[in-house]
Amino acid sequence: MSAHILGFRKAQELTVIDPASVAATSCAAEPRLAIFCLCLSLMFWQIACQSVTMQDVDHPSYDRLEQATIDIIEGIKQNLDDPAKQDPYQLGFHYSELGRWYYSLEFDQAALTCFRNKRQLADDYGSAYYEGRIAHTLGDLPACIKAMIDCLEMYPSYLPASVFLSQAYRESGELMKAQSVLDEVDDQGAAILYERALIAQRQGDPNKVIQFARRALEQEPEANALNYPLGIALRDTGETELAEKYLSARGNRNPQLEDPLMDDIANLQAGNRALAQDALTDVLRGDHSAALEKYRKCIAEEPENARLHRNMAVALKMSGDLESALSSLTISLELEPSHPKTLFNLGTVLSLLGRDEEATVYYQNALQAAPEFTDAAFNLANLLRRQHNYEDSVHWFDHVLKARPGNRDAHMGYIVGLIGLEDWESAENAVQTAILGVPTDPIFKNLSIRLQVAVPDRFQTPTQEVFDEASLLYRSETNLINAETYAMILAAIHRWPEAEALQLDIIKAADTAKKHEILPRLQKNLAAYQAHKHAQIAW
Amino acid sequence: MTLHSGYVSIGILLICGCNNPRVQPDSRVQNQIFVAVPDNAGIHFTHTNGMTGRLYIAELMGAGAGWLDYDRDGDLDLFLVQGRMLGNHEQSELLVDWQGDPPCDRLFRNELVPSGHLDFVDVTQESGILGLEYGMGVAVGDYDRNGFPDLYVTNLGNNRLWRNNGDGTFHDATPVALVNDSRWSTAAIFFDYDRDQYLDLFVCNYAEFNANFEKECATPQGTLDYCGPLSFASITDRLFHNNGDGTFEDVTGSSGIASAYGRGLGVIASDLNDDGWLDLYVANDSSANQLWINQGGHRFEDNALMAGCAYNGSGKAEGSMGIEIGDIDGDGQDDLFVTHFVNETNTLYRGKGKGLFEDATDFVNLATASRSLTGFGCAFIDVDNDGDLDLLVANGAVKIKWDQQTKGEIYPLKEPNQLFRNNAGQFEVIKTEPELNKWAVSRAVAMADADNDGDIDVLITESNGPTKLLLNHSQLNWVGFTLLDKQNIEVYGARLTLCLGDGTKLTRCVRVDGSYLSSHDPRVNIGITGRTLSSAYLMVNWPDGGLEKFEGPFIERTYIRVQKGSGIDSH
């Protein structure tokens, strides 16, 4: 609070450069809440040597702004207090700085005044550009157009100004002028083509829209903002199916256009992004509650940032709050329809909620949006396997393995899927491929053995080599799986008492380890060994 | 409007404008279209949103207003929806306390007929209406076909169906009719989607909200502010089928309505693809709008994406609030207008026929003027009775305006309203309307010829502020129509075209829905200043698909009743 008052007093202390008169006026200020402070009508003076009139700046004195503004106001004060230091360029610099701060915090009116003051003191293309952008936001198209023309006079090749000027002309219905602005630009990049498409849309010429939008998309396929106008134009030319495809793929990503001036503003706004980055770090180190707190703050500031909603959903999911995660993802999807990561996350959350059918659809949609999205393919394959849809499951595991031949779980899923389909030959081949792909994992050797001795109707008396391999596996790593396989081998070569004894030990160990889900299978095989039969496992 | 016995196919219902008693504006306002009425014509109503400084999103949204001739005396009465306390707070915490009795919904009777003076009297108590919920909107319709309009009031909480007993009183028919929805409902409309003559009911729902578990949101400047819509999960709208026996059936799921939804705030019913069945267009806040195409009276399918009215021309979902429909360019196709959030434009979707639309906001010059304001209620009104539809938009922010806040405004969301004149399909702002230029947190616009003089007056509600009636004193030349079915019940959803002798065709929708949370005058007024009705005829597309021609002669400056089946069937 004291900082605000300090700022106010400093504003009041501003003195006059002779011979101009200064009326330092202040808005009536009655703070209702402590967090908000005063409206300070900051400055109104003339600088005789310049014969210009500065406009009032309604100074919003919130905490985050205060220190910066105090510094700037101090600079202005010094400039004005000491005649020897009177320097309109320096003063202009301060206005420019102040304007950028205001603009970054979306105090548009205050920013506009600052840039206009700056331009009176020492015009520059940057202030003109900012003035044009803000005037557009405030609905003043003539002012926007004038400022952009000024900007281009000072910096003819500043492409964002050309595009924005064209947009302003287009919005005001001056289509010929909009077009001629673009005609003067050498660049024919996606951003220019997009603007040309929008002019054509305004002219009611869908064929031209299609032409420009397609060319732009060829240059920048990820600029999905083009999809919507293209879709509408295709609809209007009767290409309904194609239209639907493009309309469904609509998005918010405009063609890229380097705009260092707006990047400056974005950098000032980066505080929020830094917070989002911190939140991501929290997620990665498992501090979900810290992450969630940060995400909530970020989202409050940028409620339409789909990525923030998506990342918060991940934090929520990891903290176990699946319903909230689902809500966040739904919002994210509304903001960015067809975003593969959002669709993927929706699949995972729904899957965790046991809503497998819905999850399947989201994974499929994710893959439709991004066919090479391997994680989505893997999860879809797993889900399909759980649903006993082995045929599709195998298809998607195969898809994953093409991208990730060393993925142990994908190999396993693929093999299990083939076994589910009772395609034994393919399963055996898949096991051999897995052994080569993941040579360090003995599970595939284990599987190879089992496929020989535990598949109904395909039983083979194991060779000495197979026996040795199973024995080695069992002795090198005595775990349930290897032990079970060894017991099968013992049974296969008719060493029934040993098989029975080992199986009893396995059952006891499984029981101790609370692996109750495999007990029925183990019991079944024990009964088989006791009846002098071979193992027949349920895969 | 009033239904008289001894009916003729086309009869003169109301008197000439020149004989009509009305409030005369003083000389200072002779060049204005809308003027305030002394003492607000007895409509003493101040909306309360129950604000305590806690910044609940729900306190931003209300409330609506509905015009209806509940006593069938020939003038339009007024129903106003009220708010109340929100959340677990004491009355002492209210930033703006209410005076006297706790706030509740109000019914005002218009004394124009027979007294001759436009004067409204509060008849809430004797009407039996006891609306104590946190109110949002109102729909008007004669759902039981007894000739008296009923009310459906949407609330943040349980909704209410007030059945008109026909004797000046209402009773709560919600439990019997089975049309309650206890969530956060906003706009609602009565419309007959299956052509069985009984009005069905569509209810927009906004979002999951609980004042006791409210979220805190901040501005980019780091200060507390109202949360935006995306902070709350959207919920499904509802469709109730009228069984014709005083009960309804919830057909939300079976009709397909549940298959897509957003945060609904506005809805209109009209045959938007010219197939003879009433469709629905739903305006959603910050997500895609829906165009529910009626599939033969059984199911609805959302075709907004392909139709080009789900998103604006750039493919972006906007913060849709109010909604309006009308033929602004005289091409015989309905155009849609949707009001939006600040930094977005209000959007005009121009009808291209066959249920297709295109964003023509720039083209009709409506983009720039709306970018810095947040639009809510809206109405296409021929304010000067020149035959084309002008536009009125009620504005009021939903994010705190720091400049107002620092000047001590308790509810710093004020913005001016806007009136646009239609000049051959291009709109220009009329800046000479002081009553509209006053800054307020305006929400609903409900239009009606309150004084029966043939020009359209407007009622504008404020969030947490007084409701204002503004009288239009344009008059000039006009003709009005009331559409009735064969049983003399008012018809909504028809489209009529007045074909003049000079070849001019003036098309209007017959409806009470649209705007924001409100219900309009069911009569259709058509401005014919500078034109004549000689050789004129009327074409009516009835909502059941029939097309009927009505020959004149029609008498200027009168309301004419048009009954289905009494004209020439053009099918």
CSV table of N, CA and C in Angstrom, one decimal, chain B residues 478-571:
chain,number,residue,atom,x,y,z
B,478,TRP,N,-47.2,1.5,-39.9
B,478,TRP,CA,-46.9,0.1,-39.6
B,478,TRP,C,-48.2,-0.7,-39.7
B,479,VAL,N,-48.0,-2.0,-39.7
B,479,VAL,CA,-49.1,-2.9,-39.6
B,479,VAL,C,-48.6,-4.1,-38.7
B,480,GLY,N,-49.5,-4.6,-37.9
B,480,GLY,CA,-49.1,-5.7,-37.0
B,480,GLY,C,-50.0,-6.9,-37.2
B,481,PHE,N,-49.4,-8.1,-36.8
B,481,PHE,CA,-50.1,-9.3,-37.0
B,481,PHE,C,-50.0,-10.2,-35.8
B,482,THR,N,-51.1,-10.9,-35.5
B,482,THR,CA,-51.0,-11.9,-34.4
B,482,THR,C,-51.4,-13.2,-35.1
B,483,LEU,N,-50.6,-14.2,-35.0
B,483,LEU,CA,-50.9,-15.5,-35.6
B,483,LEU,C,-51.5,-16.5,-34.7
B,484,LEU,N,-52.6,-17.1,-35.1
B,484,LEU,CA,-53.4,-18.0,-34.3
B,484,LEU,C,-53.6,-19.3,-35.0
B,485,ASP,N,-53.7,-20.4,-34.2
B,485,ASP,CA,-54.0,-21.6,-34.9
B,485,ASP,C,-55.6,-21.8,-35.0
B,486,LYS,N,-56.0,-22.9,-35.4
B,486,LYS,CA,-57.4,-23.1,-35.6
B,486,LYS,C,-58.2,-23.0,-34.3
B,487,GLN,N,-57.6,-23.3,-33.2
B,487,GLN,CA,-58.2,-23.2,-31.9
B,487,GLN,C,-58.0,-21.8,-31.2
B,488,ASN,N,-57.6,-20.9,-32.0
B,488,ASN,CA,-57.3,-19.5,-31.5
B,488,ASN,C,-56.2,-19.4,-30.5
B,489,ILE,N,-55.3,-20.3,-30.5
B,489,ILE,CA,-54.1,-20.3,-29.6
B,489,ILE,C,-53.0,-19.6,-30.4
B,490,GLU,N,-52.2,-18.8,-29.8
B,490,GLU,CA,-51.1,-18.1,-30.4
B,490,GLU,C,-50.1,-19.1,-31.0
B,491,VAL,N,-49.6,-18.8,-32.1
B,491,VAL,CA,-48.6,-19.7,-32.8
B,491,VAL,C,-47.2,-19.0,-32.7
B,492,TYR,N,-46.2,-19.8,-32.3
B,492,TYR,CA,-44.8,-19.3,-32.3
B,492,TYR,C,-44.1,-20.2,-33.3
B,493,GLY,N,-43.1,-19.6,-33.9
B,493,GLY,CA,-42.3,-20.3,-34.9
B,493,GLY,C,-42.7,-20.2,-36.3
B,494,ALA,N,-43.7,-19.5,-36.6
B,494,ALA,CA,-44.1,-19.3,-38.0
B,494,ALA,C,-43.2,-18.2,-38.6
B,495,ARG,N,-43.2,-18.2,-39.9
B,495,ARG,CA,-42.5,-17.1,-40.6
B,495,ARG,C,-43.5,-16.5,-41.6
B,496,LEU,N,-43.6,-15.2,-41.5
B,496,LEU,CA,-44.6,-14.5,-42.4
B,496,LEU,C,-43.8,-13.5,-43.3
B,497,THR,N,-44.4,-13.4,-44.5
B,497,THR,CA,-43.8,-12.5,-45.4
B,497,THR,C,-44.9,-11.6,-45.9
B,498,LEU,N,-44.8,-10.3,-45.7
B,498,LEU,CA,-45.7,-9.3,-46.2
B,498,LEU,C,-45.3,-8.9,-47.6
B,499,CYS,N,-46.1,-9.2,-48.6
B,499,CYS,CA,-45.7,-8.9,-49.9
B,499,CYS,C,-46.5,-7.6,-50.4
B,500,LEU,N,-45.8,-6.6,-50.6
B,500,LEU,CA,-46.4,-5.3,-50.9
B,500,LEU,C,-46.6,-5.2,-52.4
B,501,GLY,N,-47.5,-4.2,-52.8
B,501,GLY,CA,-47.8,-4.0,-54.2
B,501,GLY,C,-46.6,-3.6,-55.0
B,502,ASP,N,-45.6,-3.0,-54.4
B,502,ASP,CA,-44.4,-2.6,-55.2
B,502,ASP,C,-43.4,-3.7,-55.3
B,503,GLY,N,-43.8,-4.8,-54.9
B,503,GLY,CA,-42.8,-6.0,-55.0
B,503,GLY,C,-42.0,-6.2,-53.8
B,504,THR,N,-42.0,-5.3,-52.9
B,504,THR,CA,-41.2,-5.5,-51.7
B,504,THR,C,-41.8,-6.6,-50.8
B,505,LYS,N,-40.8,-7.4,-50.3
B,505,LYS,CA,-41.2,-8.5,-49.4
B,505,LYS,C,-40.6,-8.3,-48.1
B,506,LEU,N,-41.3,-8.3,-47.0
B,506,LEU,CA,-40.8,-8.1,-45.7
B,506,LEU,C,-41.1,-9.3,-44.9
B,507,THR,N,-40.0,-10.0,-44.5
B,507,THR,CA,-40.2,-11.3,-43.8
B,507,THR,C,-39.8,-11.2,-42.4
B,508,ARG,N,-40.7,-11.8,-41.5
B,508,ARG,CA,-40.5,-11.7,-40.1
B,508,ARG,C,-40.7,-13.1,-39.5
B,509,CYS,N,-40.0,-13.4,-38.4
B,509,CYS,CA,-40.2,-14.6,-37.6
B,509,CYS,C,-41.3,-14.3,-36.6
B,510,VAL,N,-42.2,-15.2,-36.3
B,510,VAL,CA,-43.2,-15.0,-35.3
B,510,VAL,C,-42.7,-15.8,-34.1
B,511,ARG,N,-42.3,-15.0,-33.1
B,511,ARG,CA,-41.7,-15.8,-32.0
B,511,ARG,C,-41.6,-14.9,-30.7
B,512,VAL,N,-41.4,-15.5,-29.6
B,512,VAL,CA,-41.2,-14.7,-28.4
B,512,VAL,C,-39.8,-15.0,-27.8
B,513,ASP,N,-39.0,-15.9,-28.4
B,513,ASP,CA,-37.8,-16.3,-27.9
B,513,ASP,C,-36.6,-15.4,-28.3
B,514,GLY,N,-35.4,-15.8,-27.9
B,514,GLY,CA,-34.2,-15.1,-28.3
B,514,GLY,C,-33.8,-14.0,-27.2
B,515,SER,N,-32.9,-13.1,-27.7
B,515,SER,CA,-32.3,-12.1,-26.8
B,515,SER,C,-31.6,-12.8,-25.7
B,516,TYR,N,-31.8,-12.5,-24.4
B,516,TYR,CA,-31.1,-13.1,-23.4
B,516,TYR,C,-32.0,-13.3,-22.2
B,517,LEU,N,-32.3,-14.6,-21.9
B,517,LEU,CA,-33.1,-14.9,-20.8
B,517,LEU,C,-34.6,-14.3,-20.8
B,518,SER,N,-35.0,-14.0,-22.0
B,518,SER,CA,-36.2,-13.2,-22.0
B,518,SER,C,-37.3,-13.7,-23.0
B,519,SER,N,-38.4,-13.1,-22.9
B,519,SER,CA,-39.5,-13.4,-23.8
B,519,SER,C,-40.2,-12.1,-24.3
B,520,HIS,N,-40.3,-12.1,-25.7
B,520,HIS,CA,-40.8,-10.9,-26.3
B,520,HIS,C,-42.3,-10.9,-26.5
B,521,ASP,N,-42.8,-9.8,-27.0
B,521,ASP,CA,-44.2,-9.6,-27.5
B,521,ASP,C,-44.4,-10.6,-28.7
B,522,PRO,N,-45.5,-11.4,-28.6
B,522,PRO,CA,-45.7,-12.4,-29.6
B,522,PRO,C,-46.2,-11.8,-31.0
B,523,ARG,N,-46.6,-10.6,-30.9
B,523,ARG,CA,-47.1,-10.0,-32.2
B,523,ARG,C,-45.9,-9.6,-33.1
B,524,VAL,N,-46.3,-9.5,-34.4
B,524,VAL,CA,-45.3,-9.1,-35.3
B,524,VAL,C,-45.6,-7.7,-35.8
B,525,ASN,N,-44.7,-6.8,-35.6
B,525,ASN,CA,-44.9,-5.4,-36.2
B,525,ASN,C,-44.1,-5.3,-37.4
B,526,ILE,N,-44.6,-4.7,-38.5
B,526,ILE,CA,-43.8,-4.5,-39.7
B,526,ILE,C,-44.0,-3.0,-40.0
B,527,GLY,N,-42.8,-2.3,-40.1
B,527,GLY,CA,-42.8,-0.9,-40.5
B,527,GLY,C,-43.0,-0.8,-42.0
B,528,ILE,N,-44.0,0.1,-42.3
B,528,ILE,CA,-44.2,0.3,-43.8
B,528,ILE,C,-44.2,1.8,-44.1
B,529,THR,N,-43.4,2.5,-43.3
B,529,THR,CA,-43.4,4.0,-43.6
B,529,THR,C,-42.9,4.3,-45.0
B,530,GLY,N,-43.7,5.1,-45.7
B,530,GLY,CA,-43.4,5.4,-47.1
B,530,GLY,C,-43.9,4.4,-48.0
B,531,ARG,N,-44.7,3.4,-47.5
B,531,ARG,CA,-45.2,2.4,-48.4
B,531,ARG,C,-46.7,2.3,-48.2
B,532,THR,N,-47.4,1.6,-49.0
B,532,THR,CA,-48.8,1.4,-48.9
B,532,THR,C,-49.2,-0.1,-48.9
B,533,LEU,N,-50.3,-0.3,-48.2
B,533,LEU,CA,-50.7,-1.7,-48.1
B,533,LEU,C,-51.7,-2.1,-49.2
B,534,SER,N,-51.9,-1.2,-50.2
B,534,SER,CA,-52.8,-1.6,-51.2
B,534,SER,C,-52.2,-2.7,-52.1
B,535,SER,N,-53.0,-3.7,-52.4
B,535,SER,CA,-52.5,-4.9,-53.2
B,535,SER,C,-51.6,-5.8,-52.4
B,536,ALA,N,-51.5,-5.5,-51.1
B,536,ALA,CA,-50.6,-6.3,-50.3
B,536,ALA,C,-51.2,-7.7,-50.0
B,537,TYR,N,-50.4,-8.7,-49.8
B,537,TYR,CA,-50.9,-10.0,-49.3
B,537,TYR,C,-49.9,-10.6,-48.4
B,538,LEU,N,-50.3,-11.6,-47.6
B,538,LEU,CA,-49.4,-12.1,-46.6
B,538,LEU,C,-49.2,-13.6,-46.9
B,539,MET,N,-48.0,-14.0,-46.8
B,539,MET,CA,-47.7,-15.5,-46.9
B,539,MET,C,-47.2,-15.9,-45.5
B,540,VAL,N,-47.8,-17.0,-45.1
B,540,VAL,CA,-47.4,-17.5,-43.8
B,540,VAL,C,-46.9,-18.9,-43.9
B,541,ASN,N,-45.7,-19.1,-43.5
B,541,ASN,CA,-45.1,-20.5,-43.3
B,541,ASN,C,-45.4,-20.9,-41.9
B,542,TRP,N,-46.4,-21.8,-41.7
B,542,TRP,CA,-46.8,-22.3,-40.4
B,542,TRP,C,-45.7,-23.2,-39.9
B,543,PRO,N,-45.6,-23.3,-38.6
B,543,PRO,CA,-44.5,-24.2,-38.0
B,543,PRO,C,-44.8,-25.7,-38.3
B,544,ASP,N,-46.0,-26.0,-38.7
B,544,ASP,CA,-46.3,-27.4,-39.1
B,544,ASP,C,-45.9,-27.7,-40.5
B,545,GLY,N,-45.4,-26.7,-41.2
B,545,GLY,CA,-44.9,-26.9,-42.6
B,545,GLY,C,-45.8,-26.4,-43.6
B,546,GLY,N,-47.1,-26.0,-43.3
B,546,GLY,CA,-48.0,-25.5,-44.3
B,546,GLY,C,-47.7,-24.1,-44.7
B,547,LEU,N,-48.0,-23.8,-45.9
B,547,LEU,CA,-47.8,-22.4,-46.5
B,547,LEU,C,-49.2,-21.9,-46.8
B,548,GLU,N,-49.5,-20.7,-46.3
B,548,GLU,CA,-50.8,-20.2,-46.5
B,548,GLU,C,-50.8,-18.7,-47.0
B,549,LYS,N,-51.6,-18.4,-47.9
B,549,LYS,CA,-51.7,-17.0,-48.4
B,549,LYS,C,-52.9,-16.3,-47.9
B,550,PHE,N,-52.7,-15.1,-47.4
B,550,PHE,CA,-53.8,-14.3,-46.9
B,550,PHE,C,-53.9,-13.0,-47.7
B,551,GLU,N,-55.1,-12.8,-48.4
B,551,GLU,CA,-55.3,-11.7,-49.2
B,551,GLU,C,-55.7,-10.5,-48.3
B,552,GLY,N,-55.4,-9.3,-48.8
B,552,GLY,CA,-55.8,-8.1,-48.0
B,552,GLY,C,-57.3,-7.9,-48.3
B,553,PRO,N,-57.8,-6.7,-48.1
B,553,PRO,CA,-57.0,-5.5,-47.8
B,553,PRO,C,-56.7,-5.5,-46.3
B,554,PHE,N,-55.5,-5.0,-46.0
B,554,PHE,CA,-55.1,-4.8,-44.6
B,554,PHE,C,-55.1,-3.3,-44.3
B,555,ILE,N,-55.4,-3.1,-43.0
B,555,ILE,CA,-55.6,-1.7,-42.6
B,555,ILE,C,-54.3,-1.3,-41.9
B,556,GLU,N,-53.7,-0.2,-42.3
B,556,GLU,CA,-52.5,0.3,-41.7
B,556,GLU,C,-52.8,0.7,-40.3
B,557,ARG,N,-51.7,0.7,-39.5
B,557,ARG,CA,-51.7,1.1,-38.1
B,557,ARG,C,-52.7,0.2,-37.3
B,558,THR,N,-52.8,-1.0,-37.6
B,558,THR,CA,-53.7,-1.9,-36.8
B,558,THR,C,-53.0,-3.2,-36.6
B,559,TYR,N,-53.4,-3.9,-35.6
B,559,TYR,CA,-53.0,-5.3,-35.4
B,559,TYR,C,-54.0,-6.2,-36.0
B,560,ILE,N,-53.6,-7.1,-36.8
B,560,ILE,CA,-54.5,-8.0,-37.5
B,560,ILE,C,-54.3,-9.4,-37.1
B,561,ARG,N,-55.4,-10.0,-36.8
B,561,ARG,CA,-55.3,-11.4,-36.4
B,561,ARG,C,-55.4,-12.3,-37.6
B,562,VAL,N,-54.5,-13.2,-37.7
B,562,VAL,CA,-54.4,-14.1,-38.8
B,562,VAL,C,-54.6,-15.6,-38.3
B,563,GLN,N,-55.7,-16.2,-38.7
B,563,GLN,CA,-55.9,-17.6,-38.2
B,563,GLN,C,-55.6,-18.6,-39.3
B,564,LYS,N,-54.9,-19.6,-38.8
B,564,LYS,CA,-54.6,-20.7,-39.7
B,564,LYS,C,-55.8,-21.3,-40.3
B,565,GLY,N,-55.7,-21.6,-41.6
B,565,GLY,CA,-56.8,-22.3,-42.3
B,565,GLY,C,-57.8,-21.3,-42.9
B,566,SER,N,-57.7,-20.1,-42.6
B,566,SER,CA,-58.7,-19.2,-43.2
B,566,SER,C,-58.2,-18.5,-44.4
B,567,GLY,N,-56.9,-18.7,-44.8
B,567,GLY,CA,-56.4,-18.1,-46.0
B,567,GLY,C,-56.5,-19.1,-47.2
B,568,ILE,N,-55.6,-18.9,-48.1
B,568,ILE,CA,-55.5,-19.8,-49.3
B,568,ILE,C,-54.3,-20.7,-49.1
B,569,ASP,N,-54.6,-22.0,-49.0
B,569,ASP,CA,-53.6,-23.0,-48.8
B,569,ASP,C,-52.7,-23.0,-50.1
B,570,SER,N,-51.5,-22.7,-49.9
B,570,SER,CA,-50.6,-22.7,-51.1
B,570,SER,C,-49.9,-24.1,-51.4
B,571,HIS,N,-50.2,-25.0,-50.5
B,571,HIS,CA,-49.6,-26.4,-50.8
B,571,HIS,C,-50.5,-27.2,-51.6
